[in-house]
Structure formats: structure tokens, C-alpha cells
Short mmCIF file of C-alpha atoms in Angstrom, two decimals:
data_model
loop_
_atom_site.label_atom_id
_atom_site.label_comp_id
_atom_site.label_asym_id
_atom_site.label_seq_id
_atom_site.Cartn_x
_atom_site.Cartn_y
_atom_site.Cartn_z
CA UNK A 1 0.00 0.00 0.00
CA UNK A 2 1.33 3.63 -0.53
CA UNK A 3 0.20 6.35 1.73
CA UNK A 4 -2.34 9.14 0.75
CA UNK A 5 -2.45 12.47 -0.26
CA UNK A 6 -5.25 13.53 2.47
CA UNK A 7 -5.73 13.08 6.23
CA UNK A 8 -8.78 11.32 7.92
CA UNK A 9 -9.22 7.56 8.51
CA UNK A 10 -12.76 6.03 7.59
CA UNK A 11 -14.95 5.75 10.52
CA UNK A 12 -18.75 5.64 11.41
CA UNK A 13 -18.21 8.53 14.13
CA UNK A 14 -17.45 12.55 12.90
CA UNK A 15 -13.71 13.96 13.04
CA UNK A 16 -12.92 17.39 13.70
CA UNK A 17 -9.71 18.22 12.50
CA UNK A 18 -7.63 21.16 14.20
CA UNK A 19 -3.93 21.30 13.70
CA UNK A 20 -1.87 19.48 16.31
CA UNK A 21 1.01 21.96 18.30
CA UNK A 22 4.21 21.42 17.15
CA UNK A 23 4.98 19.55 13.70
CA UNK A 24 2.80 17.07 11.97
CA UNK A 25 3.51 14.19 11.45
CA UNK A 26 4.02 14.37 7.59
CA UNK A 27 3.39 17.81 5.61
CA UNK A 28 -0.09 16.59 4.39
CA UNK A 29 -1.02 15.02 7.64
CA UNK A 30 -2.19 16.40 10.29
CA UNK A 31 -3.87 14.74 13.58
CA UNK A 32 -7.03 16.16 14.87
CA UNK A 33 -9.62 15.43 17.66
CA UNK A 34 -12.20 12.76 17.70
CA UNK A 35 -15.09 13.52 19.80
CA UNK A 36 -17.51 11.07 21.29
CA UNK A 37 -18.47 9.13 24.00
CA UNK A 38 -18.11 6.02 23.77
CA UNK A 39 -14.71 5.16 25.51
CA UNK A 40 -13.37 2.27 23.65
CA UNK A 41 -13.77 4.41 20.62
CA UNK A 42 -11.96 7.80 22.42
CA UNK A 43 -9.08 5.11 23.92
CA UNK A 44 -8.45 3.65 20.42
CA UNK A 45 -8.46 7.77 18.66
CA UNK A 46 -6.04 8.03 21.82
CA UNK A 47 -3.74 5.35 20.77
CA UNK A 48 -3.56 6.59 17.29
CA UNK A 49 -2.31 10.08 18.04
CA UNK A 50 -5.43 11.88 17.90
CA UNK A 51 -6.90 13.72 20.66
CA UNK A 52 -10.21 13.06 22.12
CA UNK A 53 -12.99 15.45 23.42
CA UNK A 54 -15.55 14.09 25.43
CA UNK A 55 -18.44 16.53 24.42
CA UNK A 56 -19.42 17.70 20.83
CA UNK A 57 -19.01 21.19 22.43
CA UNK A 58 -15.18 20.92 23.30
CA UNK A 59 -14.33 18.97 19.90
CA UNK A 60 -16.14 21.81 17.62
CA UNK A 61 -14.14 24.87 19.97
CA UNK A 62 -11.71 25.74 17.75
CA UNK A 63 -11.95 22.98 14.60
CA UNK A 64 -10.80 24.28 11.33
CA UNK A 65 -12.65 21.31 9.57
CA UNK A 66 -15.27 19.44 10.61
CA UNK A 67 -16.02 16.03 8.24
CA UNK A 68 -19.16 13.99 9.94
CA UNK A 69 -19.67 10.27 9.18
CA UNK A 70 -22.44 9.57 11.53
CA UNK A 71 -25.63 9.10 9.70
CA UNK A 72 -27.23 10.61 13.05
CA UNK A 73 -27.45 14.04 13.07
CA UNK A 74 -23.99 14.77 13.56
CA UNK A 75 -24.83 18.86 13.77
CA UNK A 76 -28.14 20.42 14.79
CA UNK A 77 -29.06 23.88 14.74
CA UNK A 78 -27.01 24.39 17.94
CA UNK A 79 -23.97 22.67 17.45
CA UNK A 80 -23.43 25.50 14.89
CA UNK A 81 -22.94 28.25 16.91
CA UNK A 82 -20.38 26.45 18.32
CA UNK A 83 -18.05 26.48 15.32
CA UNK A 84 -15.17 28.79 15.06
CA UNK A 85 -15.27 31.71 12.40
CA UNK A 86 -14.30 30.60 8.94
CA UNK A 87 -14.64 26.59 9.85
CA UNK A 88 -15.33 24.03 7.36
CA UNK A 89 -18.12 21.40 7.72
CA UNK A 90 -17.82 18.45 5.16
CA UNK A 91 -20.30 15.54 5.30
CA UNK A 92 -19.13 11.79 3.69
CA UNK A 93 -23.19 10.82 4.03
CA UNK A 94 -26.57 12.97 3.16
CA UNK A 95 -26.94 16.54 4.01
CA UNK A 96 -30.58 14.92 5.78
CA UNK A 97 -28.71 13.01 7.61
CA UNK A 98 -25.85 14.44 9.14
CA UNK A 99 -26.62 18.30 9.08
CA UNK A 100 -29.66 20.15 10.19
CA UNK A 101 -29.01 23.22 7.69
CA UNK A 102 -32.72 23.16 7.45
CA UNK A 103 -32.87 25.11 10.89
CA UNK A 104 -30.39 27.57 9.76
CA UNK A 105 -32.67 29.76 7.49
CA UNK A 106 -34.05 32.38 9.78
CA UNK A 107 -30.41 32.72 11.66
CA UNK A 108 -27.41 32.98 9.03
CA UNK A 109 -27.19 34.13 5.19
CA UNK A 110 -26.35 31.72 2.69
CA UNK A 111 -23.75 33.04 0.00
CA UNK A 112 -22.25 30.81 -2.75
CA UNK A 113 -18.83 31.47 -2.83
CA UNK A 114 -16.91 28.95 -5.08
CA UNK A 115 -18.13 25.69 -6.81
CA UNK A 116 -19.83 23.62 -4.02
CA UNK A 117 -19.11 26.00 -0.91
CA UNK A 118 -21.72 28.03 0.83
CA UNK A 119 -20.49 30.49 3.48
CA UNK A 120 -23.23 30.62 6.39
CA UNK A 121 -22.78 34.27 8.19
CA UNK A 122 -24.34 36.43 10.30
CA UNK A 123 -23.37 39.06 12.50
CA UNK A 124 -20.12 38.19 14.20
CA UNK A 125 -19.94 34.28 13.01
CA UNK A 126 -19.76 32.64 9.87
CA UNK A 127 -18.60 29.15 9.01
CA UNK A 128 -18.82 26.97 5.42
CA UNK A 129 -20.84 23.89 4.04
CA UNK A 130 -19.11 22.06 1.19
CA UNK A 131 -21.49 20.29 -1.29
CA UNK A 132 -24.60 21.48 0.55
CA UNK A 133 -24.01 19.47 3.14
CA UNK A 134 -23.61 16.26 0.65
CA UNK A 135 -21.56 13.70 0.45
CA UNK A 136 -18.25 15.34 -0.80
CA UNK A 137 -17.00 12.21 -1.74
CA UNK A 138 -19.86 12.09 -4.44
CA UNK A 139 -18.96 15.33 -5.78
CA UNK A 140 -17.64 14.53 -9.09
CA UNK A 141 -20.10 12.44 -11.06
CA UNK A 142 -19.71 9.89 -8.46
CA UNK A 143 -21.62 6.10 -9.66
CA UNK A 144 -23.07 3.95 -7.48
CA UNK A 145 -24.46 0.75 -8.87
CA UNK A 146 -22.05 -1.56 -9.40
CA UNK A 147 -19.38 0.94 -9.06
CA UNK A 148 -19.43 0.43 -5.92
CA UNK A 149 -17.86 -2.66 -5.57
CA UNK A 150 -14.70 -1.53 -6.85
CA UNK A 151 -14.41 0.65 -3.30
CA UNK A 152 -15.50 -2.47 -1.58
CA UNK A 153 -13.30 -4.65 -3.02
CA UNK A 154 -10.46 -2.17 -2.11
CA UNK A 155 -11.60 -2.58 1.03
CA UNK A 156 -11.28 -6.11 1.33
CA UNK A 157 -7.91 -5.86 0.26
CA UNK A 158 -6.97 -3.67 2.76
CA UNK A 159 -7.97 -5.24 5.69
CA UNK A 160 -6.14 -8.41 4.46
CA UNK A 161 -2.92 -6.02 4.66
CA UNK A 162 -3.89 -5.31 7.88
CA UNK A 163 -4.47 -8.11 9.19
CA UNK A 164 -1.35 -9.74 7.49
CA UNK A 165 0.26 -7.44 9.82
CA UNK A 166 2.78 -6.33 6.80
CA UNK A 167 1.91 -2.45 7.78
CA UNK A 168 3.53 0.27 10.38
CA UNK A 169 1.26 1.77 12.17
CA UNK A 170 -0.13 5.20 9.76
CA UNK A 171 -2.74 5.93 6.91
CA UNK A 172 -2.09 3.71 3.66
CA UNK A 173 -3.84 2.88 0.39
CA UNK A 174 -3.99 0.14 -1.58
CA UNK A 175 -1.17 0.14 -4.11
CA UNK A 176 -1.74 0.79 -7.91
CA UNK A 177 -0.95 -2.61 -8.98
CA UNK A 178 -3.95 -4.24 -6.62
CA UNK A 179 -6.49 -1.54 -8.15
CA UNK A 180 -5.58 -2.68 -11.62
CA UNK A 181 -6.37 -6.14 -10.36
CA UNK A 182 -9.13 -5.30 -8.93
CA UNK A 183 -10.94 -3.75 -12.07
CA UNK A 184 -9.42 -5.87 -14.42
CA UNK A 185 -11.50 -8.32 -12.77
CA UNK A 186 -14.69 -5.71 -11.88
CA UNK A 187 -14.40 -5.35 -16.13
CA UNK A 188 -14.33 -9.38 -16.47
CA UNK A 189 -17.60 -9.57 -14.98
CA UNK A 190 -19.58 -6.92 -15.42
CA UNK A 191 -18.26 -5.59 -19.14
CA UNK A 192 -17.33 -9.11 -20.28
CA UNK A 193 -13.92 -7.80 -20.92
CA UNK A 194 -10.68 -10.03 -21.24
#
């Protein structure tokens, strides 16, 4: 596997992402806090270099990025007063289901600002909502369908890295050469391709 380009590690729970003191870890890496409370999910954050808040309030103070992976609710119409000026709130999972931007209508003004960002401002506190609060990982003519089993066939492959126990500890990818496998054997099936 070859490491990535972008920080964040797939999970079900929402990262907020602030800059750790001192240097990070790799120039495009950078550690960042993972509320929540469940403790065997704050102890493992812990023991991968991350801090942990144990409120939603004391992870948002101060987050530069906020990505949410819940499919609860991640943010309601409180939660966003609690964001520091200029944040940005990314969701990985429906706008209806992780953001209640619905509630923010009467309270902040909503001003396009660049392809698929929104700043959210009123007097004294703005913040800004990439893809409408949609999945930013859909952005780009994103398929589903069959598609999709290309990511979860990556997946697999992964976790039998992982679980080979061939990696350090850090963020990696699958290497190139397994992808080509991978859809040279998607195409095989589904496109009947040799």
C-alpha cells in the first residue's frame, strides 16, 4: 500500500480536524480530535495520536474542519454556533442526515462562494458547508451501482494487509498494482472484458 495524499481515517463517528502543536507528522497530515463518547472508541483515537474530546461542544471549539460520518445528526441547529469563524463542515453521508441546515434559514445568510461552498454568516460568526451538506466524496459524477464494488473490493484488500500485519502503524492505500487487479476483474464480470 502507498500512503495518501489527504488526512482522515474512515470511521462511522465525525472527526474534527484542528492542527496538532508542534509539527505534523508528515506535511499533508495532520492529527485532529475525535469527539464522542463512547470510551473504547476515544481510547483507540487516543492510541492513534489523535486527541479526544468528550463533548461535541469541546471537539467543535476551535476545529478548522469538521467532516461527519455519523448518519445521526452529527450537527443540529445548535452545534453550529459552536463552530469557530471561517470553519469548514464536510459531510461523507446525506446533508438529511448528518446536518440540520434546514434550521439555519431564519439565523445565518447563505452566499455561494466557489463551486460547491456556501459560506453561512451572520453578524459576528460565519462558518462553510461544502457540497450542501452532501456527500463530498460524491462530488464529481460519483456512480453507485455496481461501481461500488470496486471501493468495496479495495476494502477487502486492505484489511487483508492489515491483518497480514505487513503495515507500520499510519494511513495507507492500496497500491496501484492491486487496483488494476481489482478492475481488471470488476471489467471481467460486469463488461465481459478479457
Amino acid at each position: 500500500m502507498t500512503r495518501p495524499r489527504q488526512a482522515g481515517r474512515p470511521t462511522r463517528r465525525r472527526w474534527l480536524l484542528r492542527p496538532r502543536p508542534g509539527p505534523p507528522d508528515h506535511p499533508f497530515l495532520r492529527r485532529g480530535t475525535h469527539p464522542g463518547i463512547d470510551p473504547v472508541r476515544r481510547v483507540q483515537a487516543l492510541s492513534q495520536g489523535y486527541r479526544t474530546a468528550s463533548t461535541l461542544a469541546e471537539g467543535l471549539a476551535g476545529a478548522g474542519i469538521v467532516v461527519c460520518a455519523t448518519g445521526n445528526l452529527a450537527l443540529r441547529e445548535d452545534d453550529f454556533s459552536r463552530l469557530a469563524n471561517g470553519a469548514y463542515i464536510a459531510s461523507v453521508t446525506s446533508s438529511d442526515d448528518e446536518l440540520e441546515l434546514s434550521a439555519l434559514g431564519g439565523l445565518y445568510a447563505r452566499t455561494p462562494v466557489g463551486d460547491h461552498i456556501t459560506r453561512y454568516a451572520r453578524t459576528g460568526h460565519y462558518f462553510y458547508i461544502l457540497a450542501d451538506g452532501n456527500a463530498v466524496n460524491f462530488l464529481h459524477g460519483a456512480s453507485v451501482g455496481a461501481f461500488i464494488l470496486l471501493v468495496q473490493a479495495e476494502i477487502l484488500c486492505a484489511l487483508a494487509q492489515i491483518c497480514a500485519g505487513a503495515l507500520d502503524p499510519g494511513m495507507w492505500e492500496v497500491s496501484s498494482e492491486v487496483r488494476q487487479r481489482i478492475a481488471r476483474i470488476w471489467l471481467r464480470y460486469f463488461c465481459e472484458v478479457a
